[in-house]
Coordinates of C-alpha atoms in Angstrom, one line a residue:
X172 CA -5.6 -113.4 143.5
X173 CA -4.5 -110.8 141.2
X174 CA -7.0 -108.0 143.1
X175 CA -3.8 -106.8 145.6
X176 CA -2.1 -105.0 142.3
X177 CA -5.6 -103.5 141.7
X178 CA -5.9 -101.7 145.4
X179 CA -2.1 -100.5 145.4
X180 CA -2.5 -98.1 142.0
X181 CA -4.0 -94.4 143.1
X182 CA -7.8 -93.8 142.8
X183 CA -7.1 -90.5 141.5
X184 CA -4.7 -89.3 138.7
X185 CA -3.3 -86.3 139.2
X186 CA -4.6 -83.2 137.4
X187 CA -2.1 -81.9 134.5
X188 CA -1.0 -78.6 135.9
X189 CA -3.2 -74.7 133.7
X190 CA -1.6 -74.1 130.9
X191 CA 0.2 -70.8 130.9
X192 CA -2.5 -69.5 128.7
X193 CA -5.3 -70.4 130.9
X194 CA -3.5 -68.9 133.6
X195 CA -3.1 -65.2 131.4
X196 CA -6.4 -66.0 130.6
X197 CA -7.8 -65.8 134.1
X198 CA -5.5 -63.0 135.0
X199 CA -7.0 -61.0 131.9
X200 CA -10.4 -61.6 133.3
X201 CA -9.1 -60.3 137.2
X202 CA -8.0 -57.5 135.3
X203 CA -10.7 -56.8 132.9
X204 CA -13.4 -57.1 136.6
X205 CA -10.9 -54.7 138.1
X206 CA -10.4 -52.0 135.3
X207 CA -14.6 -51.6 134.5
X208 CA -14.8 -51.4 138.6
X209 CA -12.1 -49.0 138.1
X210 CA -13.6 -46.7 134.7
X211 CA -16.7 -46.0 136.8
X212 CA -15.8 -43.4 139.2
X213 CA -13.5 -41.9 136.3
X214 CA -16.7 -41.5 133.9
X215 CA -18.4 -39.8 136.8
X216 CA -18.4 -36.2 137.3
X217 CA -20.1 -33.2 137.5
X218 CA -19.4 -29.2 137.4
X219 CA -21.4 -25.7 137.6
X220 CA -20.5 -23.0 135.9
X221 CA -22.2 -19.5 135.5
X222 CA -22.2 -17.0 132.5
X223 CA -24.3 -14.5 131.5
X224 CA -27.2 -14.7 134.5
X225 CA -27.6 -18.5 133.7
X226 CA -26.3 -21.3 135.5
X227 CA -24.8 -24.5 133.5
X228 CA -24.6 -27.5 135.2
X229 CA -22.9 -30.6 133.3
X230 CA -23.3 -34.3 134.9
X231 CA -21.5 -37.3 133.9
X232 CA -22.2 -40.8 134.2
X233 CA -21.0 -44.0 133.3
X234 CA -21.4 -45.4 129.8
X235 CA -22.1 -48.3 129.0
X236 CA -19.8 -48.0 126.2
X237 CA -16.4 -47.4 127.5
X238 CA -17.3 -51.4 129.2
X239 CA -18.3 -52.7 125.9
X240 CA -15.0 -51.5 124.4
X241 CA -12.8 -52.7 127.7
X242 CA -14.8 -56.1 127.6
X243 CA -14.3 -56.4 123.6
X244 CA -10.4 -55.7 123.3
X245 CA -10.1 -58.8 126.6
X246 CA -12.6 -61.0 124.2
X247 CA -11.3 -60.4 121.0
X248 CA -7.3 -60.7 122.8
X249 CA -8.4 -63.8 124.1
X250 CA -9.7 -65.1 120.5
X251 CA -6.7 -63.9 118.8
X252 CA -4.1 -65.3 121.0
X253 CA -6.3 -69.0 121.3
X254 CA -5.5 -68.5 116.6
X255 CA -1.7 -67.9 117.2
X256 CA -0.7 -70.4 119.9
X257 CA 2.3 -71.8 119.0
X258 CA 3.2 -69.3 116.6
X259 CA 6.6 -67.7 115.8
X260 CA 5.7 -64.3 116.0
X261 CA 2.7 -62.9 117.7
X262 CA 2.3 -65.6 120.0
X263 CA -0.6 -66.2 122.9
X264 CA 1.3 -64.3 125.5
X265 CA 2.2 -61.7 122.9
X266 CA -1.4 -61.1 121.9
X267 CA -2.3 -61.4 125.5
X268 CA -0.3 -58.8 126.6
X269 CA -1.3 -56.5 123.7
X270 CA -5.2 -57.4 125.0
X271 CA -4.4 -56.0 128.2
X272 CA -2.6 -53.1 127.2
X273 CA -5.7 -52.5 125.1
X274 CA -7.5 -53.0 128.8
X275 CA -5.9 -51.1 130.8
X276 CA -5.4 -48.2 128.0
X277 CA -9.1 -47.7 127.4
X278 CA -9.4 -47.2 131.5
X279 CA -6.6 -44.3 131.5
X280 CA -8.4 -42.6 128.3
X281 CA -11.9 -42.8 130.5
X282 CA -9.6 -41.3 133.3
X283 CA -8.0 -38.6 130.8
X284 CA -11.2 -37.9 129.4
X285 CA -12.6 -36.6 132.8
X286 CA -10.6 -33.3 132.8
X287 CA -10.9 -33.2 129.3
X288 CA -14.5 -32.9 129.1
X289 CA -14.4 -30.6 132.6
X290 CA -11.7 -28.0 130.5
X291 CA -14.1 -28.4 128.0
X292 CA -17.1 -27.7 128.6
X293 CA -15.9 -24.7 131.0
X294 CA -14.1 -23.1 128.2
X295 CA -17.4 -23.7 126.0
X296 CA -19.7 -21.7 128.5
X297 CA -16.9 -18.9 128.6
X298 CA -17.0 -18.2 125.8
X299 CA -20.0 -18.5 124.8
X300 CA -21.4 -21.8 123.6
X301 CA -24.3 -22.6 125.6
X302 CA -24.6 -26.2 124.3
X303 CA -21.1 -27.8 123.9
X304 CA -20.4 -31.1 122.1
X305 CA -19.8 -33.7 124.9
X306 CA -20.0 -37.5 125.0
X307 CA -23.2 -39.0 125.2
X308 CA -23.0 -39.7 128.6
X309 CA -23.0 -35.9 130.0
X310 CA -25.6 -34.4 130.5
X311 CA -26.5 -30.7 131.1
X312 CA -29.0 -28.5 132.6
X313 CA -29.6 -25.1 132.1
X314 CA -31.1 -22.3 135.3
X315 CA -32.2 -18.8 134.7
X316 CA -31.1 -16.3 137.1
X317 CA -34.4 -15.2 139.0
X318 CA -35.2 -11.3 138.6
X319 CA -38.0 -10.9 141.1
X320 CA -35.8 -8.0 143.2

C-alpha cells in the first residue's frame, strides 16, 4: 500500500544541461590541443647559407616556450573569466574570447616568426655576422670549405 507511487517516479533525474561556460571552456581546451599541434611544424625549420668559404647552417626546433605561453594565456583566460562571471563588463565569454585570441595569436607569431628568423639570419651571414642573435631554440653550425686541391 503506498509502494505503487514509489515505482511510478523516474530512477534517474535528469542531468542539468553545461553551462555555456563549461562548454567555452572545453572548446578553449580543443583549441589550445589544436594550436600547440599546430605551433610545432611552424617552430621548425632549417636553412644553409654560404659566405666567405664557410658554410652556415641554422636549425630550428620547437620550444618549449612558445607551449608554455599558449597553455598560460588558455589557463589564466579560464581563471579570469571563472572571477568575472556575471559581471557587467568583461564577462566570462568576454574574457574567453580574449583567452583565445591570446591562443590563437601566439600560434600566428610562432608562424610569423619562421620567415622572420630565416630573412634574418640570411641577411646576418651576408653581411657579415657569423653569429646572429636568434631565439633560443635555433641552432647553428658552422663548415670550413676544404682546401686540399
Amino acid at each position: 500500500m503506498g509502494d505503487e507511487r514509489l515505482l511510478t517516479e523516474p530512477v534517474l533525474r535528469p542531468r542539468p544541461a553545461p553551462s555555456q561556460l563549461t562548454k567555452d571552456a572545453r572548446w578553449l581546451v580543443v583549441i589550445v590541443v589544436l594550436c600547440i599541434v599546430f605551433q610545432q611544424p611552424g617552430s621548425t625549420w632549417g636553412t644553409s647559407f654560404s659566405h666567405a668559404g664557410q658554410e652556415y647552417d641554422f636549425e630550428s626546433h620547437p620550444a618549449l616556450g612558445w607551449t608554455l605561453v599558449t597553455v598560460g594565456f588558455a589557463v589564466v583566460g579560464f581563471l579570469v573569466a571563472i572571477a568575472r562571471r556575471g559581471a557587467r563588463r568583461f564577462d566570462e565569454h568576454t574574457v574567453m574570447g580574449l583567452a583565445l585570441a591570446g591562443v590563437v595569436g601566439t600560434t600566428v607569431l610562432v608562424w610569423l616568426l619562421m620567415p622572420a628568423q630565416i630573412a634574418w639570419v640570411q641577411w646576418a651571414v651576408e653581411h657579415g655576422s657569423t653569429h646572429p642573435f636568434v631565439i633560443g631554440n635555433v641552432t647553428e653550425r658552422v663548415r670550413y670549405a676544404d682546401y686540399a686541391g
